[in-house]
PDB file of C-alpha atoms and ligand atoms in Angstrom:
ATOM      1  CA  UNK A   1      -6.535  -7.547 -13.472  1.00 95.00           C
ATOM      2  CA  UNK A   2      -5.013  -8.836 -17.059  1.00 95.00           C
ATOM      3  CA  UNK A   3      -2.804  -7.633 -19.402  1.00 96.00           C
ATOM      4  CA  UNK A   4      -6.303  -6.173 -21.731  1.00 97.00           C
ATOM      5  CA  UNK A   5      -8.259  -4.710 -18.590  1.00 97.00           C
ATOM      6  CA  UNK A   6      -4.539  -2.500 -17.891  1.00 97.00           C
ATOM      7  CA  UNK A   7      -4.144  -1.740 -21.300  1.00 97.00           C
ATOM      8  CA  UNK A   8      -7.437  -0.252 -21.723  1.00 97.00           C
ATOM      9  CA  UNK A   9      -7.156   1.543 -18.992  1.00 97.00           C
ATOM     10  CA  UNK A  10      -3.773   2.754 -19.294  1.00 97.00           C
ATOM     11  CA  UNK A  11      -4.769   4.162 -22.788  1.00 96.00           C
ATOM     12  CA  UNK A  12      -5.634   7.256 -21.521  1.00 90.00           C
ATOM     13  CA  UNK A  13      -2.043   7.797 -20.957  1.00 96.00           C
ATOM     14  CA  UNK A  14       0.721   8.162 -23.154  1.00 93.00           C
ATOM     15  CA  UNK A  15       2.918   4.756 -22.026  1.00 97.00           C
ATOM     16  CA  UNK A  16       5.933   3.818 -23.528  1.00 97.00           C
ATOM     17  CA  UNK A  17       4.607  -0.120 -23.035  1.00 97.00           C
ATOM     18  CA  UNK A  18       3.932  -2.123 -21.069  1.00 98.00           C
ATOM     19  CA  UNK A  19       4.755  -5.742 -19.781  1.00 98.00           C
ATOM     20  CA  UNK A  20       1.901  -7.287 -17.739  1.00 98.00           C
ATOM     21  CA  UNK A  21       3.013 -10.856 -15.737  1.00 98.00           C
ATOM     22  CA  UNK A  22       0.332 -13.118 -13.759  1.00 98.00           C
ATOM     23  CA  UNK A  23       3.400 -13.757 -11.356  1.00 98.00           C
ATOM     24  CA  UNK A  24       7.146 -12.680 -11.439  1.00 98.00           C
ATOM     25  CA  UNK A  25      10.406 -12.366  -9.433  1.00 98.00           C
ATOM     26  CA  UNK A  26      10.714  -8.838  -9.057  1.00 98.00           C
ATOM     27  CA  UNK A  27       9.075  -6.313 -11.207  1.00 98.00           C
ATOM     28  CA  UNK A  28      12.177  -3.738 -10.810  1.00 98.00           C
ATOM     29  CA  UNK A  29      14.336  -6.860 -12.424  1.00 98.00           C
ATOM     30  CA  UNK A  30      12.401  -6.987 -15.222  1.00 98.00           C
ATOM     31  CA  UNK A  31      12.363  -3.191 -15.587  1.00 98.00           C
ATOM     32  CA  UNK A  32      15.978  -3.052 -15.079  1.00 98.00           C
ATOM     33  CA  UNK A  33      16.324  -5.556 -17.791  1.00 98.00           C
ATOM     34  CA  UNK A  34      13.665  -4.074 -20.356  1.00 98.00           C
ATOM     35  CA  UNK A  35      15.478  -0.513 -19.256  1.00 97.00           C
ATOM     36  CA  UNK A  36      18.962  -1.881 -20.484  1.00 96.00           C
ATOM     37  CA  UNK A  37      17.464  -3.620 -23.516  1.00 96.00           C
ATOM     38  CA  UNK A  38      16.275  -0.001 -24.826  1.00 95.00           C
ATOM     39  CA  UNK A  39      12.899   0.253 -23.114  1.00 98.00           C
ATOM     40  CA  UNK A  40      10.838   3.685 -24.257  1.00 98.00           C
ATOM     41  CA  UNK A  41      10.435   6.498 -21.944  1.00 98.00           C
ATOM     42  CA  UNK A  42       7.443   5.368 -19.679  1.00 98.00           C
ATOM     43  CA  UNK A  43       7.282   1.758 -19.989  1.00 98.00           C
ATOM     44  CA  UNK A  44       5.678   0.116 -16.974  1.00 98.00           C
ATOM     45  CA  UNK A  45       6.202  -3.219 -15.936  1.00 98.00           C
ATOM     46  CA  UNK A  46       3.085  -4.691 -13.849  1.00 98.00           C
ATOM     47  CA  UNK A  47       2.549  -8.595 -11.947  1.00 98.00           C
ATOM     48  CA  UNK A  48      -0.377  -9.804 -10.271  1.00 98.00           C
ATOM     49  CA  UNK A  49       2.236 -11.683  -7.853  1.00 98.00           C
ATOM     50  CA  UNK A  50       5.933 -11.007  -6.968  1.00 98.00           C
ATOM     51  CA  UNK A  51       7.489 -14.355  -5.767  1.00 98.00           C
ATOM     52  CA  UNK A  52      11.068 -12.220  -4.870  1.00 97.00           C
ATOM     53  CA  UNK A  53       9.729  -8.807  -4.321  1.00 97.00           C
ATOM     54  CA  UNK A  54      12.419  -5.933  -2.815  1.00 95.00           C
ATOM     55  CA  UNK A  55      12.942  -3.455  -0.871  1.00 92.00           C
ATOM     56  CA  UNK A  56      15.903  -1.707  -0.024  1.00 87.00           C
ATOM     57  CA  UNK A  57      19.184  -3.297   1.098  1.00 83.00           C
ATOM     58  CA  UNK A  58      17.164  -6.917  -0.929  1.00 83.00           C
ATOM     59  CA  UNK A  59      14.677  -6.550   2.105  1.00 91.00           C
ATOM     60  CA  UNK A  60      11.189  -8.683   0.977  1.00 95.00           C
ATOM     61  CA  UNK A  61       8.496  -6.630  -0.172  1.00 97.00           C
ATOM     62  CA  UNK A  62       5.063  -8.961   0.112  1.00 97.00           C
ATOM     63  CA  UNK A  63       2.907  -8.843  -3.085  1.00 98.00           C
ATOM     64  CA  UNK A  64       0.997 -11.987  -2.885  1.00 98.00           C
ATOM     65  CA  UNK A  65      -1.438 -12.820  -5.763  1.00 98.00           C
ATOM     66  CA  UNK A  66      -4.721 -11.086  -6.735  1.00 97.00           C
ATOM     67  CA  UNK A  67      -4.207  -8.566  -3.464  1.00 98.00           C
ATOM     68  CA  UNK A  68      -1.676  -5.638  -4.440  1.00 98.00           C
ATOM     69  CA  UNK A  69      -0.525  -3.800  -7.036  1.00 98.00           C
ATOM     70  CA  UNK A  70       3.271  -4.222  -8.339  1.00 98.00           C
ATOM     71  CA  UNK A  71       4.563  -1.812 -10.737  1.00 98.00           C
ATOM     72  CA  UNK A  72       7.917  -0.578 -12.231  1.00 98.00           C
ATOM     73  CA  UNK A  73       8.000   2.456 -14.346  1.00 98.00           C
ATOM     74  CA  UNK A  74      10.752   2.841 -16.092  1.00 98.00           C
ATOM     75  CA  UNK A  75      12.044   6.733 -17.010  1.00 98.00           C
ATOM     76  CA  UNK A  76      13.912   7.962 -19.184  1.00 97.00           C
ATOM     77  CA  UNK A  77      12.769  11.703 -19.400  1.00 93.00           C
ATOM     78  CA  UNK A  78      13.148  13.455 -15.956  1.00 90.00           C
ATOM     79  CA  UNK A  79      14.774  16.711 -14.961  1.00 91.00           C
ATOM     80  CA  UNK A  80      18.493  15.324 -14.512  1.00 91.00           C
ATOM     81  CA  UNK A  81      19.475  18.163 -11.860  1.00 92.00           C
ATOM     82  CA  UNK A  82      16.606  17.340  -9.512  1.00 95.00           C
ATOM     83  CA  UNK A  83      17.088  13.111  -9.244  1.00 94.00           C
ATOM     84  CA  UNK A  84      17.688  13.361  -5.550  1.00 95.00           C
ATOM     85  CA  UNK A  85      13.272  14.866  -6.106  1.00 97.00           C
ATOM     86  CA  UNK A  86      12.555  11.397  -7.764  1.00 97.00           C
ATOM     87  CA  UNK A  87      11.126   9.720  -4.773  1.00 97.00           C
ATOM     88  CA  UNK A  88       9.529  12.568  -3.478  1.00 98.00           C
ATOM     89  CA  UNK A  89       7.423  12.345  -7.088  1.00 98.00           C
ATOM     90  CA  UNK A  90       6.251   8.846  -6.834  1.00 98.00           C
ATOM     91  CA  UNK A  91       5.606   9.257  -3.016  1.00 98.00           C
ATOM     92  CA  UNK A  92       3.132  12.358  -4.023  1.00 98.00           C
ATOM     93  CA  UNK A  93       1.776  10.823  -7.138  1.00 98.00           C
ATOM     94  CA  UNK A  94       0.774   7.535  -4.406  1.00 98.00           C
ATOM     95  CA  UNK A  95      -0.375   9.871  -2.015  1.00 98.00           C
ATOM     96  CA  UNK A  96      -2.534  11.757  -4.656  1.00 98.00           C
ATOM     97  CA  UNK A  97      -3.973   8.700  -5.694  1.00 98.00           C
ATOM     98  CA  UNK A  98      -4.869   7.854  -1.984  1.00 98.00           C
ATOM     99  CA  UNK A  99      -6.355  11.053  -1.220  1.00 98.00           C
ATOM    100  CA  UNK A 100      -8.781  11.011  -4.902  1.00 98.00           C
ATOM    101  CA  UNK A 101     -10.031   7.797  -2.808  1.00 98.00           C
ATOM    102  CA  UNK A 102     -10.922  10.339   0.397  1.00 98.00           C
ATOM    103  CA  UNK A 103      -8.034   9.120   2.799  1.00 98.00           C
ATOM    104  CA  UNK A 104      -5.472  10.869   3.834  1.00 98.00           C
ATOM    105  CA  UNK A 105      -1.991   9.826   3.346  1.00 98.00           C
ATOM    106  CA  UNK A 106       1.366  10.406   5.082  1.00 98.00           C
ATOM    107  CA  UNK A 107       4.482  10.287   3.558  1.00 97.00           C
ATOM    108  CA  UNK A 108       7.265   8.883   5.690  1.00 96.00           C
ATOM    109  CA  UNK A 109      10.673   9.936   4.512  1.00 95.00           C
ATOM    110  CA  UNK A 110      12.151   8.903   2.255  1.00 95.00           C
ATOM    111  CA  UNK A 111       9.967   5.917   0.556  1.00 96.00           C
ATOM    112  CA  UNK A 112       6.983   5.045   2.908  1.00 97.00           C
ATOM    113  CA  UNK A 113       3.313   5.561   1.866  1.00 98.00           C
ATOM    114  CA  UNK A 114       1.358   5.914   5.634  1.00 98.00           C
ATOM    115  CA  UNK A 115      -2.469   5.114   5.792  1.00 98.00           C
ATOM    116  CA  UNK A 116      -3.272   5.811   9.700  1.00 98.00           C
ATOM    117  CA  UNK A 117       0.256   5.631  10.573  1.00 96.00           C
ATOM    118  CA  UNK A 118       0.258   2.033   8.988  1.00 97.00           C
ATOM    119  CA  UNK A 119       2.515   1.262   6.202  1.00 98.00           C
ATOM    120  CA  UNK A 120       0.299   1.064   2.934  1.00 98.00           C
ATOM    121  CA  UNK A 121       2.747   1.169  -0.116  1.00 98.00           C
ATOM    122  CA  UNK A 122       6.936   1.012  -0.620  1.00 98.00           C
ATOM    123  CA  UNK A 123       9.011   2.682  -2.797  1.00 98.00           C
ATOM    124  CA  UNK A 124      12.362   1.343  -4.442  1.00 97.00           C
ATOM    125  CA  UNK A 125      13.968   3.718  -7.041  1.00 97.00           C
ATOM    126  CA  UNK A 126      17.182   1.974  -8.918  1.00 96.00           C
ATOM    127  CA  UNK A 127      19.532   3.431 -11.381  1.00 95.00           C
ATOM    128  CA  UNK A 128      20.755   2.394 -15.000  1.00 96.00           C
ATOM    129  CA  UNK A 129      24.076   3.883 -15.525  1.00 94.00           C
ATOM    130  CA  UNK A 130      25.550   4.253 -19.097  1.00 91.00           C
ATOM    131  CA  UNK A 131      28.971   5.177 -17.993  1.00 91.00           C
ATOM    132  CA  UNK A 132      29.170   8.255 -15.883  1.00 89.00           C
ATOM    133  CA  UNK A 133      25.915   9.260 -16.990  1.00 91.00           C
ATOM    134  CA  UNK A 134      22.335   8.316 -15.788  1.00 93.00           C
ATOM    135  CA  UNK A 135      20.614   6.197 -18.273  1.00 95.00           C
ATOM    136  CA  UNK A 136      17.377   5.543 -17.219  1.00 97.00           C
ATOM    137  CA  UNK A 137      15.537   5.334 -13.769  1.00 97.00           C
ATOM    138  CA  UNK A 138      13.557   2.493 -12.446  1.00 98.00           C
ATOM    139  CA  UNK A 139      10.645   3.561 -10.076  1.00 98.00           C
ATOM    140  CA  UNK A 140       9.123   0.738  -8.186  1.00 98.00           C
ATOM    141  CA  UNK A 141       5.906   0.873  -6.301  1.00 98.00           C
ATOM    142  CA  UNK A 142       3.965  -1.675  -4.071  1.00 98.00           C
ATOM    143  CA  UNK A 143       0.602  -1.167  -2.724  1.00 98.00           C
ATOM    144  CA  UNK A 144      -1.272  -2.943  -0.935  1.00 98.00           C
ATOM    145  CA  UNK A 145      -4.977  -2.963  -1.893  1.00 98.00           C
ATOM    146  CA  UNK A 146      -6.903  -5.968  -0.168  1.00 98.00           C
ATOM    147  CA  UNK A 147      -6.657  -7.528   2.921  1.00 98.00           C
ATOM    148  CA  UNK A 148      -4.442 -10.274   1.714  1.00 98.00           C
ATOM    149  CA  UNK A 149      -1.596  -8.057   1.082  1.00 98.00           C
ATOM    150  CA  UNK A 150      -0.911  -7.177   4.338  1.00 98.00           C
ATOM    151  CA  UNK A 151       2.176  -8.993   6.144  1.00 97.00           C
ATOM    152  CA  UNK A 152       1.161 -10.856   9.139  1.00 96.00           C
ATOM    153  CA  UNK A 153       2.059  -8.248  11.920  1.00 93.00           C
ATOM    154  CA  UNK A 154       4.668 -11.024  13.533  1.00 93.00           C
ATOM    155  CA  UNK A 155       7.043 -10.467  10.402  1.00 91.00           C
ATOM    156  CA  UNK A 156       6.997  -7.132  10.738  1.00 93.00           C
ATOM    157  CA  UNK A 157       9.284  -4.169  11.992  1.00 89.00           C
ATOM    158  CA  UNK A 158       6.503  -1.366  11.257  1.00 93.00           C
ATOM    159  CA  UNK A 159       2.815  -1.628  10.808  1.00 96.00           C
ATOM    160  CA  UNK A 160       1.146  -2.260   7.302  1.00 98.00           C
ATOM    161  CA  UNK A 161      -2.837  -1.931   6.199  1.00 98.00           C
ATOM    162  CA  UNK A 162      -4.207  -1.758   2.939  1.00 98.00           C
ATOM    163  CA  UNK A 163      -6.590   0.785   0.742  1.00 98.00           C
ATOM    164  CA  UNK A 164      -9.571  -2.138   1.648  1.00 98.00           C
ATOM    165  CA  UNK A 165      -9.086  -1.803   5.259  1.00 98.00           C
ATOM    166  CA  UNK A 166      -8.765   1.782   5.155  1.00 98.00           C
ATOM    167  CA  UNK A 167     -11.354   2.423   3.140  1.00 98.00           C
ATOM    168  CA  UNK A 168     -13.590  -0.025   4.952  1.00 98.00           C
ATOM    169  CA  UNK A 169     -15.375  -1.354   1.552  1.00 98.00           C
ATOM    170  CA  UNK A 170     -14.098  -2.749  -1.533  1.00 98.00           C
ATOM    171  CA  UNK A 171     -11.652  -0.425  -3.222  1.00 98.00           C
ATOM    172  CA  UNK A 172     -11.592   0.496  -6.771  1.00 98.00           C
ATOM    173  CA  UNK A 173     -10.422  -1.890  -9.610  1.00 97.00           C
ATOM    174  CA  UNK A 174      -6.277  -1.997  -9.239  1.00 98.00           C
ATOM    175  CA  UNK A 175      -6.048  -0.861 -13.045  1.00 98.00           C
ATOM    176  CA  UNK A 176      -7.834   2.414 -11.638  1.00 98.00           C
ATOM    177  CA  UNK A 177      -5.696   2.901  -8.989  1.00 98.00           C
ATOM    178  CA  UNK A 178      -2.583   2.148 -11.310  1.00 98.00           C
ATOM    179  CA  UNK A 179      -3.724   4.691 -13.797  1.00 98.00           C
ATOM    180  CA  UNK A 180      -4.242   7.472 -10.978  1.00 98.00           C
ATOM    181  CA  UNK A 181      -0.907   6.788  -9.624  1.00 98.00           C
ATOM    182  CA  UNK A 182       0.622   6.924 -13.333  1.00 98.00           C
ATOM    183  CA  UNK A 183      -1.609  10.142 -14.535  1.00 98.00           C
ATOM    184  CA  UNK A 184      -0.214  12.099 -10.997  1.00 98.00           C
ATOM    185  CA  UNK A 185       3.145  10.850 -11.505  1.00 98.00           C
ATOM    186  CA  UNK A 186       2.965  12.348 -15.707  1.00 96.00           C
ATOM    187  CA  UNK A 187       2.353  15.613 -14.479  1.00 96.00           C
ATOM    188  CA  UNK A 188       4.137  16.256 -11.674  1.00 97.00           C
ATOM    189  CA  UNK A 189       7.616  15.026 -13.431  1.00 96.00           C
ATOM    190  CA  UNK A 190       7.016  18.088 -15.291  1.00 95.00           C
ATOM    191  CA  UNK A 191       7.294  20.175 -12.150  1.00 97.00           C
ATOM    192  CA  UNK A 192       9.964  18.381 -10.104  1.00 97.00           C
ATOM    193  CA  UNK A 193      11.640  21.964 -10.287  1.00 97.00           C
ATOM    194  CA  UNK A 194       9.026  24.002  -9.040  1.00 98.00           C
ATOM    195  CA  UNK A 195       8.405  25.048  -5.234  1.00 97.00           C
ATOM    196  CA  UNK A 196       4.549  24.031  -5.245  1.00 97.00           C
ATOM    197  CA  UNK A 197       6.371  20.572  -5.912  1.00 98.00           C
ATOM    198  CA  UNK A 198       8.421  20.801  -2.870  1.00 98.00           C
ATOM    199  CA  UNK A 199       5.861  22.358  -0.968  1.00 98.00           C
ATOM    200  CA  UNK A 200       3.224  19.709  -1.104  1.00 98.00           C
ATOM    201  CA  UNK A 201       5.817  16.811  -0.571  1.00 98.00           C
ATOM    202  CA  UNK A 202       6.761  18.427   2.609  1.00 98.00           C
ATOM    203  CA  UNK A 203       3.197  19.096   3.536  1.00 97.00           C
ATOM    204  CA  UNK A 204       2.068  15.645   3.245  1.00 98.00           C
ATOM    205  CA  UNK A 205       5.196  14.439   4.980  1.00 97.00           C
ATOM    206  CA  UNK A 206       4.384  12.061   8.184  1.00 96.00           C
ATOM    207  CA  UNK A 207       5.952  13.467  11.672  1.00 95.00           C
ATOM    208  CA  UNK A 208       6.144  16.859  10.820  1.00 96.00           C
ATOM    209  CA  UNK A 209       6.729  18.759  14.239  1.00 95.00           C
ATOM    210  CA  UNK A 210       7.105  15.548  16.061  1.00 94.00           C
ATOM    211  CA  UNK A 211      10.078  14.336  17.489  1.00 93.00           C
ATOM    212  CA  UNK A 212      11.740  11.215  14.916  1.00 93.00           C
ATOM    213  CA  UNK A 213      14.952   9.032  15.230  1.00 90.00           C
ATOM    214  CA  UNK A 214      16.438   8.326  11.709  1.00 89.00           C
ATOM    215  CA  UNK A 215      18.029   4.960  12.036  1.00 85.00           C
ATOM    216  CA  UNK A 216      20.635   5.155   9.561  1.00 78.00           C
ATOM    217  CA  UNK A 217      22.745   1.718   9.852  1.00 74.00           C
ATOM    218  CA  UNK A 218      25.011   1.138  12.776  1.00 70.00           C
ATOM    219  CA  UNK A 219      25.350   4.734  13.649  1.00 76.00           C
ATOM    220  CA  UNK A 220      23.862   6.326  16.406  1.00 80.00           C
ATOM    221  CA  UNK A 221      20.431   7.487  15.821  1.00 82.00           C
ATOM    222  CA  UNK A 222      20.157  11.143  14.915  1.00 85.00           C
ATOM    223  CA  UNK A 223      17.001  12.487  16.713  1.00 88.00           C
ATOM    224  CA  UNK A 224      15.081  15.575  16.492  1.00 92.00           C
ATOM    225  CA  UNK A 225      11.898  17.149  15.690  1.00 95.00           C
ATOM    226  CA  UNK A 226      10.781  16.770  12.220  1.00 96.00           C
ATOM    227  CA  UNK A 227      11.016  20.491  10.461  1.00 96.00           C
ATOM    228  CA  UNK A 228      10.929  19.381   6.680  1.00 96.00           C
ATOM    229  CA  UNK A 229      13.140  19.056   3.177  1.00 97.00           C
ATOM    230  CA  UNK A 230      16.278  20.772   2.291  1.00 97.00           C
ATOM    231  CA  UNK A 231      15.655  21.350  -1.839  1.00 97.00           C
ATOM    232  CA  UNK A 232      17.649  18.219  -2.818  1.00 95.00           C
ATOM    233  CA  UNK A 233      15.248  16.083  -0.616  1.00 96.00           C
ATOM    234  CA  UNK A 234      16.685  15.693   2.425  1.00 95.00           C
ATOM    235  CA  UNK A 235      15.033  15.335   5.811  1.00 95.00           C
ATOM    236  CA  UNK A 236      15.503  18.412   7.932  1.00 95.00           C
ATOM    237  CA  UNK A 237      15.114  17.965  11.745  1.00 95.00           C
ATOM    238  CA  UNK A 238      16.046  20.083  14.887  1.00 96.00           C
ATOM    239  CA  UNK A 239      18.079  18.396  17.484  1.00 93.00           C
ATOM    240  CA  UNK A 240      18.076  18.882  21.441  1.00 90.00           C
ATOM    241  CA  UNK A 241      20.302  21.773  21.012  1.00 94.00           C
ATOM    242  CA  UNK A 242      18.317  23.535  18.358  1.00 95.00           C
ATOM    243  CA  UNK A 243      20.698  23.033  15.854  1.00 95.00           C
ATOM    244  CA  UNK A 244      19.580  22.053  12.218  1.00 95.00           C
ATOM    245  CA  UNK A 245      20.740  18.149  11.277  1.00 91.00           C
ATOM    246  CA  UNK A 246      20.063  17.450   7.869  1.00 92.00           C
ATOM    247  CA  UNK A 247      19.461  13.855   6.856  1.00 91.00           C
ATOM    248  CA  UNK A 248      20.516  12.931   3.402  1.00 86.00           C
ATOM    249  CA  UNK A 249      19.573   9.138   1.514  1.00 66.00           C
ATOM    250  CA  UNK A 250      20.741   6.146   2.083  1.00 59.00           C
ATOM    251  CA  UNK A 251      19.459   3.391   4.039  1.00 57.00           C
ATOM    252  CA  UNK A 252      17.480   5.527   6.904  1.00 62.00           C
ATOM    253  CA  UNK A 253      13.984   4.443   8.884  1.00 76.00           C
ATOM    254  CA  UNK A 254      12.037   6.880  10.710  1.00 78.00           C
ATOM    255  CA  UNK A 255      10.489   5.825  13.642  1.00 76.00           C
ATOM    256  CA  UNK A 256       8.413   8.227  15.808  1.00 78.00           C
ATOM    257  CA  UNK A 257       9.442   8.958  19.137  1.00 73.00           C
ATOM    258  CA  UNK A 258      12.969   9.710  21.016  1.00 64.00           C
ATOM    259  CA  UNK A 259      15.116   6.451  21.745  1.00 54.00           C
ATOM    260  CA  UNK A 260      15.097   4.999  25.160  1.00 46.00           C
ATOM    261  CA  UNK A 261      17.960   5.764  27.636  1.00 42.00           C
ATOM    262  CA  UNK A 262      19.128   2.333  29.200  1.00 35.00           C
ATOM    263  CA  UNK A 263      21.277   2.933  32.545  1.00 29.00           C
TER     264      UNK A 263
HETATM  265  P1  ADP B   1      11.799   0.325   5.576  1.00 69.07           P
HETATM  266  O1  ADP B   1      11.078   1.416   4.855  1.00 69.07           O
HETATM  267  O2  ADP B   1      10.967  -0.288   6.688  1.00 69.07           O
HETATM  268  O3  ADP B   1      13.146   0.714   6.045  1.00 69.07           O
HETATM  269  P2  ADP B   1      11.864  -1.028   3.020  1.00 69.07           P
HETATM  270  O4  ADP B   1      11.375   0.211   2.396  1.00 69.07           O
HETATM  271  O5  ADP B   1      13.111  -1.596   2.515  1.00 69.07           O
HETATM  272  O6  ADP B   1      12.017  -0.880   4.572  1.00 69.07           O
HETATM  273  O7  ADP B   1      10.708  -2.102   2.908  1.00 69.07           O
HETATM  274  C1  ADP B   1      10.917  -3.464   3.262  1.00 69.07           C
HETATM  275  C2  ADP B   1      10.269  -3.795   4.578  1.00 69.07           C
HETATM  276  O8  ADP B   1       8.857  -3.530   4.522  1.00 69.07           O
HETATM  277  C3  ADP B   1      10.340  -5.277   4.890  1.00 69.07           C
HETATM  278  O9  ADP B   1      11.510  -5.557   5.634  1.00 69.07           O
HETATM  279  C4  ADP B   1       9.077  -5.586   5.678  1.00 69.07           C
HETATM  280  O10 ADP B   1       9.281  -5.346   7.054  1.00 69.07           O
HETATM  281  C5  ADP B   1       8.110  -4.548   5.194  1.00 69.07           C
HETATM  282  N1  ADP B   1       7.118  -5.071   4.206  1.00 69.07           N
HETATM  283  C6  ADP B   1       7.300  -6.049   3.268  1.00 69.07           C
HETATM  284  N2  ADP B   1       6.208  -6.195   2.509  1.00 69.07           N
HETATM  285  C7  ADP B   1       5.301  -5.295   2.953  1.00 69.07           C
HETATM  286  C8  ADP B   1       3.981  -4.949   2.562  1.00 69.07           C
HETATM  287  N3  ADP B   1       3.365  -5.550   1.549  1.00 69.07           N
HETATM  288  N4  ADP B   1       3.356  -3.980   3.272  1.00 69.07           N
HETATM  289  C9  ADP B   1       3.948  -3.340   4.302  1.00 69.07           C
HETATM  290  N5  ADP B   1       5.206  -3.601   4.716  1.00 69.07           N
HETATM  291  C10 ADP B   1       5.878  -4.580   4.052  1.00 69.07           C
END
């Protein structure tokens, strides 16, 4: 992957621009950046490495060279009273892009990408303000794509794979996996208003029916069965009483299961 093999490939689309890096802090920072400094509607940022890549809360994200793909799209155009839908769009358009390869993806609320219950690609969406108004969004994506990419298991609090392993042969070049990500992600913002939207982010949803505990900082976790999305994005689960508890955003990790009762 180089700057000419992406930019051939992303001409297909209609990209702001785009700023490729053989190795970088943090994609998002340099989208962040570009996004302040006037950036055009659709401008991508893209490294081959990320030496400071985040999550949320500044929690590493792994992109180690030649394995994984690191992207930050920056947008400008999006349907202002759906935000809370963004990461629900670049969850699908990863998903999409997985299932085009013949797996099938999960999504695990809010920003998960789930390849056999394995954690395959992150999302971190960050805001440019102009005042009280939203400038510009930042949507970062990580996914891993060869074996190298995934964390050694030791560091980890969930399990990761990659499309290689999954796939069980060599995967696609990354600039056509970036491209399907970015043509999904094109049309769908289109949509984020629509109910066929919301209906196929809840159906590819990870859990659904199961029992989950959203771990949502020092709180208590709430538990329930998995049910699906309120229309703003939020997690909608059924507790041991059958009442409805909706989670909102904001720092949460779903884990399967109930949580243990210690005497
Ligand atoms: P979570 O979704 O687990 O709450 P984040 O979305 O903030 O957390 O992602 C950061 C976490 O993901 C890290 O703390 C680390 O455990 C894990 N992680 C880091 N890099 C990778 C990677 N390349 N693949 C899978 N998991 C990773």
């Amino acid at each position: 992957m180089n700057e000419h093999s992406l930019k051939k490939a992303l001409s297909k689309l209609n990209i702001g621009g785009l700023r490729y890096f053989d190795s970088i802090g943090s994609t998002n920072d340099e989208a962040l950046a570009w996004a302040t400094d006037n950036a055009s509607d659709f401008s991508i940022v893209i490294a081959d490495e990320q030496t400071r890549g985040r999550g949320r809360l500044n929690r590493a994200w792994f992109t180690p060279k030649g394995s994984a793909l690191a992207l930050s799209l920056i947008l400008r155009q999006f349907p202002r009273p759906y935000l809370s839908r963004t990461v629900g769009l670049a969850a699908l358009s990863i998903a999409e892009s997985c299932s085009g390869l013949g797996l099938a993806p999960r999504i695990k609320w809010p920003n998960d990408i789930l390849l056999s219950g394995k954690k395959t690609a992150g999302i971190l969406i960050e805001t440019v303000w102009s005042g009280e108004d939203i400038d510009s969004l930042v949507i970062g994506m990580g996914i891993n794509v060869f074996k190298e990419s995934v964390p050694p298991a030791e560091s980890l609090q969930f399990p990761a794979t990659c499309l290689e392993d999954e796939l069980g042969r060599t995967p696609p070049p990354r600039e056509e996996i970036v491209l399907n990500v970015l043509a999904s992600l094109f049309r769908w913002r289109n949509h984020m208003d629509s109910n066929a939207f919301m209906k196929l982010w809840e159906e590819k949803l990870a859990f659904r029916g199961e029992q989950v505990q959203a771990i949502t900082g020092n709180d208590a976790p709430l538990t329930g069965e998995l049910l699906g999305l309120e229309s703003d994005g939020g997690l909608r689960l059924c507790d041991a009483q059958g009442k409805s508890v909706i989670v909102r955003f904001g720092d949460v990790s779903l884990r399967p299961g109930t949580p243990s009762v210690s005497s």
